XYZ file of C-alpha atoms in Angstrom:
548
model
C 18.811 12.460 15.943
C 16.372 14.875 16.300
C 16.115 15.830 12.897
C 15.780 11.871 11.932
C 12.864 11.386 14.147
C 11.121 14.539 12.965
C 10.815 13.427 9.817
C 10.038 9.886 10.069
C 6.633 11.554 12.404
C 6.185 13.570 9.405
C 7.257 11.435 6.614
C 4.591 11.805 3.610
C 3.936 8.877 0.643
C 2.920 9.548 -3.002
C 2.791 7.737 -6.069
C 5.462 5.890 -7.456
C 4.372 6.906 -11.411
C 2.962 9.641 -12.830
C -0.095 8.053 -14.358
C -2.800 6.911 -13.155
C -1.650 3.924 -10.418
C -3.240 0.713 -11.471
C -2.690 -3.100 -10.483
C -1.818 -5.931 -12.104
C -0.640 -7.764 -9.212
C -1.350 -6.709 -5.272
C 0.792 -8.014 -1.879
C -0.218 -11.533 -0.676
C -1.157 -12.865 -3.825
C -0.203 -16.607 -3.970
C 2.449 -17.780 -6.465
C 3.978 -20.808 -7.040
C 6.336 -21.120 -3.819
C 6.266 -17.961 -2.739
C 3.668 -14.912 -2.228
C 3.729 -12.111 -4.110
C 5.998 -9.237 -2.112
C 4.841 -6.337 -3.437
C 2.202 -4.499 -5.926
C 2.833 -4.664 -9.942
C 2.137 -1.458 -10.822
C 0.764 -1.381 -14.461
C 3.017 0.788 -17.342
C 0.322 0.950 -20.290
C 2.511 -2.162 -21.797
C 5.275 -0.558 -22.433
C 8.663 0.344 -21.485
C 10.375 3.394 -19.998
C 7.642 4.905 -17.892
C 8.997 7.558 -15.281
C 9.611 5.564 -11.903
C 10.002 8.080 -8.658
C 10.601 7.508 -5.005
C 7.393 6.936 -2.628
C 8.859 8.912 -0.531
C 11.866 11.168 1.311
C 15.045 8.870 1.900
C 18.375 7.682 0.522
C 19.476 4.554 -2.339
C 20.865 2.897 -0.237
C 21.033 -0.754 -2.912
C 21.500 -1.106 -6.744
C 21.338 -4.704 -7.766
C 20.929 -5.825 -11.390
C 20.620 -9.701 -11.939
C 20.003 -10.621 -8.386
C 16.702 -12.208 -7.217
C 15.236 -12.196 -10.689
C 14.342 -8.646 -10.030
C 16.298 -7.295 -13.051
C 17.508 -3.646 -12.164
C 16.406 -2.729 -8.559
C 16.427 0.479 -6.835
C 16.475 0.157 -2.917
C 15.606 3.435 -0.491
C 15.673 3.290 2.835
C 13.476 5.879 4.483
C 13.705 7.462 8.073
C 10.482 5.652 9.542
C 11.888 2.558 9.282
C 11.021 1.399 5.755
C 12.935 0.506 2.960
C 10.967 0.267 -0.773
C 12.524 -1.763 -3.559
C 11.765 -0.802 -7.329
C 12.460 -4.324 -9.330
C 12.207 -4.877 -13.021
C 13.678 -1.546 -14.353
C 14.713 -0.702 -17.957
C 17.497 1.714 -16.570
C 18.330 4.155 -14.007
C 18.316 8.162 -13.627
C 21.701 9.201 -14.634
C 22.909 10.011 -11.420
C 22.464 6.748 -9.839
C 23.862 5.007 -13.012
C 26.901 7.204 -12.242
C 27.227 5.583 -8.747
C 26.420 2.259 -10.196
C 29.102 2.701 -12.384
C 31.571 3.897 -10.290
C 30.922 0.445 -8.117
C 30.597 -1.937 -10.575
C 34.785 -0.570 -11.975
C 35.974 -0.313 -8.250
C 34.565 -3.846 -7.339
C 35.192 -5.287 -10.554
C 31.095 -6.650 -11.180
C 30.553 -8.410 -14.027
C 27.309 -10.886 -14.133
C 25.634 -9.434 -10.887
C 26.134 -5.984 -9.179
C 24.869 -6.107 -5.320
C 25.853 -1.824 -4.848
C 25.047 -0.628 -1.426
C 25.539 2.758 -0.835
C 26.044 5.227 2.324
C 22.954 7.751 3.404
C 24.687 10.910 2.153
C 26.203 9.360 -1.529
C 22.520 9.466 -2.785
C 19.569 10.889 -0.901
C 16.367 11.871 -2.671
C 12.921 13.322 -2.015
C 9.104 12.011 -2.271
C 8.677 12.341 -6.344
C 11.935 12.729 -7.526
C 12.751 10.509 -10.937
C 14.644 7.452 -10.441
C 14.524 5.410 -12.724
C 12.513 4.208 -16.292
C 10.180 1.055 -16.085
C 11.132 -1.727 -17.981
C 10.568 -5.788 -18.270
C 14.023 -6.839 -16.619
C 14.661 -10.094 -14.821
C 11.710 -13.108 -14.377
C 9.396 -9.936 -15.606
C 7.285 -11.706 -18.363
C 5.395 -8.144 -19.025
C 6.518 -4.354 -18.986
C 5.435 -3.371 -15.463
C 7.082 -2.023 -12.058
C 7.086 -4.394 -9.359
C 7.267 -2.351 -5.770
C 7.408 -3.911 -2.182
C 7.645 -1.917 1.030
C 9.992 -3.700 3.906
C 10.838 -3.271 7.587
C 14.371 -2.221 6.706
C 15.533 -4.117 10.180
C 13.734 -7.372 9.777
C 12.978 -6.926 6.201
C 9.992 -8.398 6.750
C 7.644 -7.756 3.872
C 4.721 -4.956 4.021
C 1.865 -4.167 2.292
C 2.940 -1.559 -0.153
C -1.205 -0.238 -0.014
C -0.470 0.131 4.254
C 0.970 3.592 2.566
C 0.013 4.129 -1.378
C -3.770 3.135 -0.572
C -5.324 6.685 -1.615
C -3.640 6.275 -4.791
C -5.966 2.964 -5.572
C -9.275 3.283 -6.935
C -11.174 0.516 -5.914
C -14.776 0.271 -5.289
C -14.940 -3.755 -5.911
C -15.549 -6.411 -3.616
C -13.511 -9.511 -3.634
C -15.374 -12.161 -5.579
C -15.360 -16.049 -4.215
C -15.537 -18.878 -7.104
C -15.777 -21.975 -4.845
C -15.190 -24.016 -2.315
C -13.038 -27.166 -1.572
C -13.933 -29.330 1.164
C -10.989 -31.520 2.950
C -12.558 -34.691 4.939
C -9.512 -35.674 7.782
C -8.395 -38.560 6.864
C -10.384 -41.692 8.230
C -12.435 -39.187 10.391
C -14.870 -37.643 8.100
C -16.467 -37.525 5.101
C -17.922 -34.840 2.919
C -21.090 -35.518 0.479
C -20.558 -39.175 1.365
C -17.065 -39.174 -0.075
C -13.524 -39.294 2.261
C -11.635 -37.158 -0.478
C -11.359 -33.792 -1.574
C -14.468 -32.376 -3.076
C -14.641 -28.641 -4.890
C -17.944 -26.982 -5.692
C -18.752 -23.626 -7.838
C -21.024 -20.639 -5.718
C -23.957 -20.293 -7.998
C -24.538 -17.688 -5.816
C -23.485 -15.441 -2.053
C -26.088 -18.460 -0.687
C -26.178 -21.564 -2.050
C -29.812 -23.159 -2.245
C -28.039 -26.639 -2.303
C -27.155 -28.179 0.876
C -24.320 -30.378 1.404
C -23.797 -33.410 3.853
C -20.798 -34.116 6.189
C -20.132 -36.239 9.220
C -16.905 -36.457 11.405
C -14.606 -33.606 10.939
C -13.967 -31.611 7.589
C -11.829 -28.162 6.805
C -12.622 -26.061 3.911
C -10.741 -23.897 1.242
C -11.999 -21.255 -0.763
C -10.907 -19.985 -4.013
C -11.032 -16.118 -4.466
C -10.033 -13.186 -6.184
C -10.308 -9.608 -5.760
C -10.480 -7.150 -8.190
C -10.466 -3.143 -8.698
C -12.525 -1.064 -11.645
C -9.379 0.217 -13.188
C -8.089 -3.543 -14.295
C -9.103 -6.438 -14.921
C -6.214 -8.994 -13.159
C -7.303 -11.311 -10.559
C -5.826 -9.749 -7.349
C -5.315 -11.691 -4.373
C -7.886 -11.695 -0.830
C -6.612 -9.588 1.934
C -9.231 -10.335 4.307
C -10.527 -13.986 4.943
C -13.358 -15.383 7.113
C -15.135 -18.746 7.777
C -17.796 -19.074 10.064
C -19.961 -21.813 11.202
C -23.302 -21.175 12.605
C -22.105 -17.399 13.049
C -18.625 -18.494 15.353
C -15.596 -17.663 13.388
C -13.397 -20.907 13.410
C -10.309 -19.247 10.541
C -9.507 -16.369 9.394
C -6.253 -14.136 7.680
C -5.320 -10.941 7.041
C -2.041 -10.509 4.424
C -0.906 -7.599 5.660
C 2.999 -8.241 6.078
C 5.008 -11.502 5.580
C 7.956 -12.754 7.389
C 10.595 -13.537 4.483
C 11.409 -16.678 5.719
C 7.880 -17.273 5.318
C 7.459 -17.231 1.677
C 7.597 -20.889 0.502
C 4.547 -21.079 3.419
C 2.126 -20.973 0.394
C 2.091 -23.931 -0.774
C 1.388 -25.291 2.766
C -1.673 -22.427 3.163
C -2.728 -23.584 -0.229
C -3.322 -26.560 -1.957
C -0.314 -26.693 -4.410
C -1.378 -30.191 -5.724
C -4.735 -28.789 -7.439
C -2.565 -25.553 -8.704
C -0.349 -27.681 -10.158
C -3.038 -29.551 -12.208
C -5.567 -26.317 -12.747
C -3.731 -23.515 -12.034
C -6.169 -22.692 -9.588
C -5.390 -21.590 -5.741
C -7.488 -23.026 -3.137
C -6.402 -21.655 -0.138
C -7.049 -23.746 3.434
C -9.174 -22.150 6.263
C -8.058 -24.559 8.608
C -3.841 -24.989 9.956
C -1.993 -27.366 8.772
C 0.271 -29.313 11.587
C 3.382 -27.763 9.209
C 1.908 -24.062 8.705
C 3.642 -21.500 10.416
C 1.874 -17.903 9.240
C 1.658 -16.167 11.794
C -1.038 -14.207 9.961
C -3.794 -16.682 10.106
C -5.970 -17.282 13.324
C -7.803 -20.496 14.163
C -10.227 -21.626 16.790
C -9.519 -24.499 19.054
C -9.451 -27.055 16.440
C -7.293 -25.269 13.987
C -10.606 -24.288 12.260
C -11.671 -28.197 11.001
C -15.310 -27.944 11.320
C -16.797 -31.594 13.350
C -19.892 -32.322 12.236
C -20.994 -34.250 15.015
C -24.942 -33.476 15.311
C -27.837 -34.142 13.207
C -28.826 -30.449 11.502
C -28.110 -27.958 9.669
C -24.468 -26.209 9.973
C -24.744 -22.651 7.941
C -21.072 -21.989 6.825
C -20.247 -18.680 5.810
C -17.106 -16.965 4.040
C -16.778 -12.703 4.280
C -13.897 -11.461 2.392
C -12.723 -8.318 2.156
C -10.056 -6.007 0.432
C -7.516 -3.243 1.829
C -10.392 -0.446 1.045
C -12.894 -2.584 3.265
C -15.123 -3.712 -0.303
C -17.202 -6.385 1.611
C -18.431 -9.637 -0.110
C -19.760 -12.336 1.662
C -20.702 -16.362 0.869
C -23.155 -18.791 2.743
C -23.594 -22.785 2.042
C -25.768 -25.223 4.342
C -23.871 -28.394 5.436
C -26.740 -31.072 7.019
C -24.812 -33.445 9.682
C -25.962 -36.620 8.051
C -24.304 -39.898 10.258
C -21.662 -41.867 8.209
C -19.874 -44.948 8.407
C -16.449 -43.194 8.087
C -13.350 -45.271 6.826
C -10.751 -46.825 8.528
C -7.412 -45.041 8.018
C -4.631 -47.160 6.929
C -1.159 -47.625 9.009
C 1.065 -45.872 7.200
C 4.211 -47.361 6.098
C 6.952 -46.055 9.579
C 10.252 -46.372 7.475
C 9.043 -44.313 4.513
C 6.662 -41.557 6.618
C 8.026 -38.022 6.886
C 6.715 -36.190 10.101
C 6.184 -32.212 9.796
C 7.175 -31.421 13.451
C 9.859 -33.713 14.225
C 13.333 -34.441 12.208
C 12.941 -37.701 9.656
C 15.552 -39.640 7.603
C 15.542 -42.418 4.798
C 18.123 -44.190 3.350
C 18.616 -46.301 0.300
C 21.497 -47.923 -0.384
C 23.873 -45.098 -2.243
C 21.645 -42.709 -0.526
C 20.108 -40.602 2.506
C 17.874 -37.913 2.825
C 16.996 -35.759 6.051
C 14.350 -33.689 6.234
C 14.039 -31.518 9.997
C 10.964 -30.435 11.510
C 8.912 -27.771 9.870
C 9.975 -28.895 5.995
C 6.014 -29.945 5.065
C 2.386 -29.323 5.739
C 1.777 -32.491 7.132
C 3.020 -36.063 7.441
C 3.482 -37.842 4.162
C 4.758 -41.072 2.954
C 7.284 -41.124 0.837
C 7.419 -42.877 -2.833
C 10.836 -43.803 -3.381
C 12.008 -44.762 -7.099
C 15.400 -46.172 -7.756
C 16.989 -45.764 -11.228
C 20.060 -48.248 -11.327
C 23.453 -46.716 -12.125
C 24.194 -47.558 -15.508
C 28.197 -47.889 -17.179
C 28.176 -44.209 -18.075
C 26.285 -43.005 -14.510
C 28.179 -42.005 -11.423
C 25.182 -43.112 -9.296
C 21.933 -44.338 -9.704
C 18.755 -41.580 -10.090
C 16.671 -41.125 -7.481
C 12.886 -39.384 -6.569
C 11.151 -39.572 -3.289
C 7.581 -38.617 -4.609
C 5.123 -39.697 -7.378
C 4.248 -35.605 -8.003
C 5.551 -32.606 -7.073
C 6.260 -32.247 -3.340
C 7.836 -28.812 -2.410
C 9.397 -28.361 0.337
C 9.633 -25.369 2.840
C 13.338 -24.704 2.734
C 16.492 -26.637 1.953
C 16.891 -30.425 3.303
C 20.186 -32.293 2.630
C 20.624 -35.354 0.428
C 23.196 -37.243 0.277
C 24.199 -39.401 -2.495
C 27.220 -41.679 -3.085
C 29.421 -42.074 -5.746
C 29.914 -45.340 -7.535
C 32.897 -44.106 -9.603
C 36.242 -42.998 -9.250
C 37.128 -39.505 -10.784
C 39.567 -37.555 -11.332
C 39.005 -34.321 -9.366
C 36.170 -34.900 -6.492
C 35.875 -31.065 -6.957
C 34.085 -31.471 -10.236
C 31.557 -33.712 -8.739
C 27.922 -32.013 -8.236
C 24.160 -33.157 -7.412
C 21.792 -32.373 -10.522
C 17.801 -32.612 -10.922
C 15.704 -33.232 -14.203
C 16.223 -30.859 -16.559
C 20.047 -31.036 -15.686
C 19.627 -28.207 -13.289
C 22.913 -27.847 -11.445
C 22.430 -27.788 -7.446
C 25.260 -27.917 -6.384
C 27.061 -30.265 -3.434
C 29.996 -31.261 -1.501
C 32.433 -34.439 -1.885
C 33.605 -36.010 0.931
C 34.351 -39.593 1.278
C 33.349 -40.646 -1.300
C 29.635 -38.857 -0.899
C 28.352 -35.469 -2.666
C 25.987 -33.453 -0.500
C 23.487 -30.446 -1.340
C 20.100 -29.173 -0.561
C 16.737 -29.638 -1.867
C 13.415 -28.187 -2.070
C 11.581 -30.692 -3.686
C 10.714 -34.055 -3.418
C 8.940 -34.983 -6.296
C 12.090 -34.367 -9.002
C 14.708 -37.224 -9.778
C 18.523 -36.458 -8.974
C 22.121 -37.882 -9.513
C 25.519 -36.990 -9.542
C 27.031 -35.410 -12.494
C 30.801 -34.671 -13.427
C 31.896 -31.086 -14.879
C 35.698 -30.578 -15.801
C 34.809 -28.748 -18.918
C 35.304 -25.083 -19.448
C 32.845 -22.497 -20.635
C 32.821 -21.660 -24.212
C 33.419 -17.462 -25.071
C 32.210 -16.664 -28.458
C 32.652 -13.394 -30.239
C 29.357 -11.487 -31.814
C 30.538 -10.464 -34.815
C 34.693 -10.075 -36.056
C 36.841 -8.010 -34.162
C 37.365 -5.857 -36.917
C 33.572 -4.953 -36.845
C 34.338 -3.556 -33.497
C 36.180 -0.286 -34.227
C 33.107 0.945 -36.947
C 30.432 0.005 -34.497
C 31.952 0.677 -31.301
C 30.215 -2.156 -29.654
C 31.823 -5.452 -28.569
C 29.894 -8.392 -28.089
C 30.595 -11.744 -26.618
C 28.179 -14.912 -26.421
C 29.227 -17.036 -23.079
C 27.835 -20.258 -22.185
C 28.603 -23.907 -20.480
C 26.978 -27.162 -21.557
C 27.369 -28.094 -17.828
C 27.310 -26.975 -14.203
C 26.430 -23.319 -15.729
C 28.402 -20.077 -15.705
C 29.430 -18.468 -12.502
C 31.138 -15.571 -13.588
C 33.247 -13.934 -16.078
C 35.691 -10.991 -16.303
C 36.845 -8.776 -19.399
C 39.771 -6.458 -19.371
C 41.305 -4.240 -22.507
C 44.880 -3.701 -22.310
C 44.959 -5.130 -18.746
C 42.229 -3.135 -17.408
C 38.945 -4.201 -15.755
C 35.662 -3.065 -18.482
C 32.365 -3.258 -17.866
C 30.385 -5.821 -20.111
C 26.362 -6.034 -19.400
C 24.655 -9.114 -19.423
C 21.618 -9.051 -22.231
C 18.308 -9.586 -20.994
C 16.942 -13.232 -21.510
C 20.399 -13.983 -23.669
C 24.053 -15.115 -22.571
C 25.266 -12.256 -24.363
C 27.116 -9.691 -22.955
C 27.818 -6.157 -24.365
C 30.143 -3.133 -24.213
C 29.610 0.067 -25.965
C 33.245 1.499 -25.625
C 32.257 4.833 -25.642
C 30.990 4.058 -21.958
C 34.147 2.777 -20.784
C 37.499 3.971 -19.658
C 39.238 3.213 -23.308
C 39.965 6.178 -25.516
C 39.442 6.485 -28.931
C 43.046 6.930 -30.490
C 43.177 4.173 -33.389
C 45.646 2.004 -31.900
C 45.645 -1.788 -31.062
C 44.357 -2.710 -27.902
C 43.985 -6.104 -26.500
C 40.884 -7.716 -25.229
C 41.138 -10.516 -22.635
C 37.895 -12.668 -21.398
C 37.601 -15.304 -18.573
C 34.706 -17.195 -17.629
C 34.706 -19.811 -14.991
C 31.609 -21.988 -14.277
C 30.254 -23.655 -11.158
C 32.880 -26.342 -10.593
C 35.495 -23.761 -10.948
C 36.417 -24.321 -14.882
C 37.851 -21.608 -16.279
C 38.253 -20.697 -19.885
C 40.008 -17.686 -21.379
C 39.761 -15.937 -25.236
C 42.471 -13.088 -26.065
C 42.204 -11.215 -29.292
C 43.490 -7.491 -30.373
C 41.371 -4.404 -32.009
C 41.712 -1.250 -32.918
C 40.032 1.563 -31.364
């Protein structure tokens, strides 16, 4: 005990490369439904850059193929922290040893999830890893790194503790504003919707008119002098008349938090320009615990006649300062008469709503959405070769903050229920449960279309090549796919015996070099044996002998 407590007091950081330590992505940024968790450290564009540990501690985690991080390393250190090292090419050989030794005892095929006790593989600040690769949703060689409260696992600023390893002498830079009139009690510029404007400059000679009460977004980036990405703002302000009414600092995330973002921003005008704005007032909905807000959740009432001097100071984890000043004249307005929304088809963001169709029923409980919204339900009819008819709740894209349930009835008789699942556009299998005569699953968006769809077909196994290619090459390959619900997992044994085969990046092929496996080399037959089952449960099986 006392040993563990001495070192997390004296527990030292460093560099997780050996080069230079340069960002392509920092903590906070927003993404689409989720912030970014970590820093994306950049690798020169290429592969296979040394990756070491932060920091004294043990790997405790291996995962390859889980959260779209590709390879991950996971160490848990004694002050409480655990880093994660995502998007790897490979590991140092003695972890791939213990990975190894897990995947064969445990039998892993498509995923490994490999935890691992403090004494199997402790290691110190600097020691080598791993290599840095471009594995999982990585669209660019790079090493993605996030620090966590190993309890909570609550997400941390990874420059809280690698901060002297950043240059950056560069202010965060601010490209505009958006102003947000409340609906039917202000207006902005004359108008009652959404307006955006450039800064021309930190102060604006142009001033604006508002009446009634308006919130504001800005759009901003930060930056450092050793890359050029657009990093995300730390440190947000907005003042009025010198009184701050918002601000944020990203320091740590909750990681039920994540799909916050597109509540904290406005993920309608990313959708259409790619561009964040993100609010600096609350949202009834928002729940980041990160943001503070005056009295009125920081909407701005323009209720006098003269001039309002808004302000926005940003700043980044090395305190860079940048500041940005517009003039807002209170300028009386007829404002417009909100509209009754329609009861039966309005979702409320603080208490639990429901709608129902015929063949249908969704439920969304409190704290789904930003705000309340009303719903626009389309119907597509079940046609003779349908199980149910099609439906969508929302004329765009409407994500939501976790999983709400949808229910949708069959029209059909079939003949295994089991086989029955709840699909989106694209054909994207989500999954569900029958029961009388209804298929259930969860959703996270409102805007797509979905039905139910039948799967009682197996997955098709494919050999790379001829077996007889096999014993010159010493590599087996096997292509594995399903036209339907989607593989869930497959398993390949020689002569009865579990063997590792590793999933190809990007590519449903799978791969075994047998010089890496428990089958000796003695130029007899052996016989290879390959299952794959999909989501519903099909399973299909390909035998076939070699020599080897």
């Amino acid at each position: 005990m006392l040993t563990t407590l001495l070192l997390a007091i004296n527990l030292s950081f460093s560099s997780p490369v050996r080069h230079e330590l340069s960002l392509a992505g920092n903590f906070g940024e927003p993404r689409p439904h989720h912030f970014h968790g970590g820093i994306d450290v950049r690798t020169d564009g290429v592969e296979k850059k040394a990756v070491l540990s932060v920091a004294d501690g043990y790997v405790s985690r291996v995962t390859t193929g889980l959260l779209g991080f590709g390879n991950a390393v996971y160490i848990t250190h004694p002050n409480g922290v655990t880093t994660v090292y995502a998007h790897l090419h490979s590991f140092s050989s003695r972890i791939e040893e213990l990975v190894k030794r897990y995947r064969y005892k445990h039998e892993c095929s498509l995923t490994t999830d490999a935890h691992f006790a403090p004494w199997e593989c402790p290691v110190s600040e600097g020691q080598f890893i791993a290599f840095s690769g471009n594995t999982g949703s990585s669209t660019a060689p790079h090493l993605h790194l996030e620090f966590h409260d190993t309890k909570t696992w609550k997400m941390l600023d990874p420059l809280n503790y690698l901060s002297e390893f950043v240059s950056d002498s560069v202010p965060p830079m601010a490209h505009g504003f958006m102003a947000y009139p409340q609906y039917g009690k202000g207006v902005f510029c004359g108008g009652s919707a959404k307006q955006n404007y450039g800064f021309t400059s930190n102060t604006m000679e142009r001033h604006f008119t508002a009446w009634g009460k308006v919130g504001f977004a800005i759009w901003a980036d930060d930056y450092t002098q050793t890359a050029y990405n657009h990093l995300g703002v730390r440190n947000t302000r907005l003042l009025c008349d010198g009184k701050e009414v918002f601000s944020s600092t990203v320091d740590s995330i909750p990681i039920y938090s994540n799909r916050q973002i597109n509540i904290w921003g406005d993920y309608e005008h990313f959708r259409r320009t790619r561009v964040w704005y993100l609010k600096s007032f609350i949202e009834p909905g928002c729940r980041l615990y990160f943001m503070r807000a005056d009295e009125n959740r920081g909407i701005i009432d323009f209720n006098e006649e003269r001039t309002y001097t808004l302000e926005y100071i940003l700043k980044d984890h090395k305190g860079n300062e940048s500041s940005y000043t517009f003039f807002v004249e209170g300028t009386p307005t007829p404002l417009p008469k909100s509209v009754k929304k329609n009861s039966r088809q309005t979702m409320r963001c603080n208490i639990t709503s429901q709608y129902s169709l015929p063949g249908m029923q969704l439920v969304i409980p409190s704290g789904m959405i930003g705000n309340d919204i009303v719903l626009h339900p389309v119907t597509t009819p079940c046609e003779e070769d349908m199980l149910s008819a099609k439906y969508s709740f929302y004329d765009k894209s409407c994500p939501l903050v976790n999983d709400v349930e949808l229910g949708i009835y069959v029209k059909q008789e079939v003949k295994d229920p089991s086989k029955l699942y709840i699909r989106s556009n694209m054909r994207k299998y989500l999954g569900g449960e029958y029961k009388n005569g209804w298929v259930t699953c969860g959703i996270r968006e409102l805007g797509n279309a979905y039905e139910v769809a039948y799967d009682d077909e197996k997955p098709i196994i494919n050999t790379v090549g001829e077996p007889e290619s096999w014993t010159s090459t010493g590599t087996i390959r096997l292509a594995l796919s399903d036209k339907e619900s989607g593989l869930k997992e497959y398993k390949v044994c020689i002569d009865g015996r579990f063997v590792y085969f590793a999933p190809q990046e990007k590519s449903n092929v799978v791969l075994c070099r047998l010089k890496d496996t428990p089958v000796k080399k003695t130029g007899k037959s052996h016989r290879l044996t390959v299952s794959a089952t999909d989501n519903r449960n099909n399973t299909a099986t390909y035998t076939t002998r070699f020599t080897w």
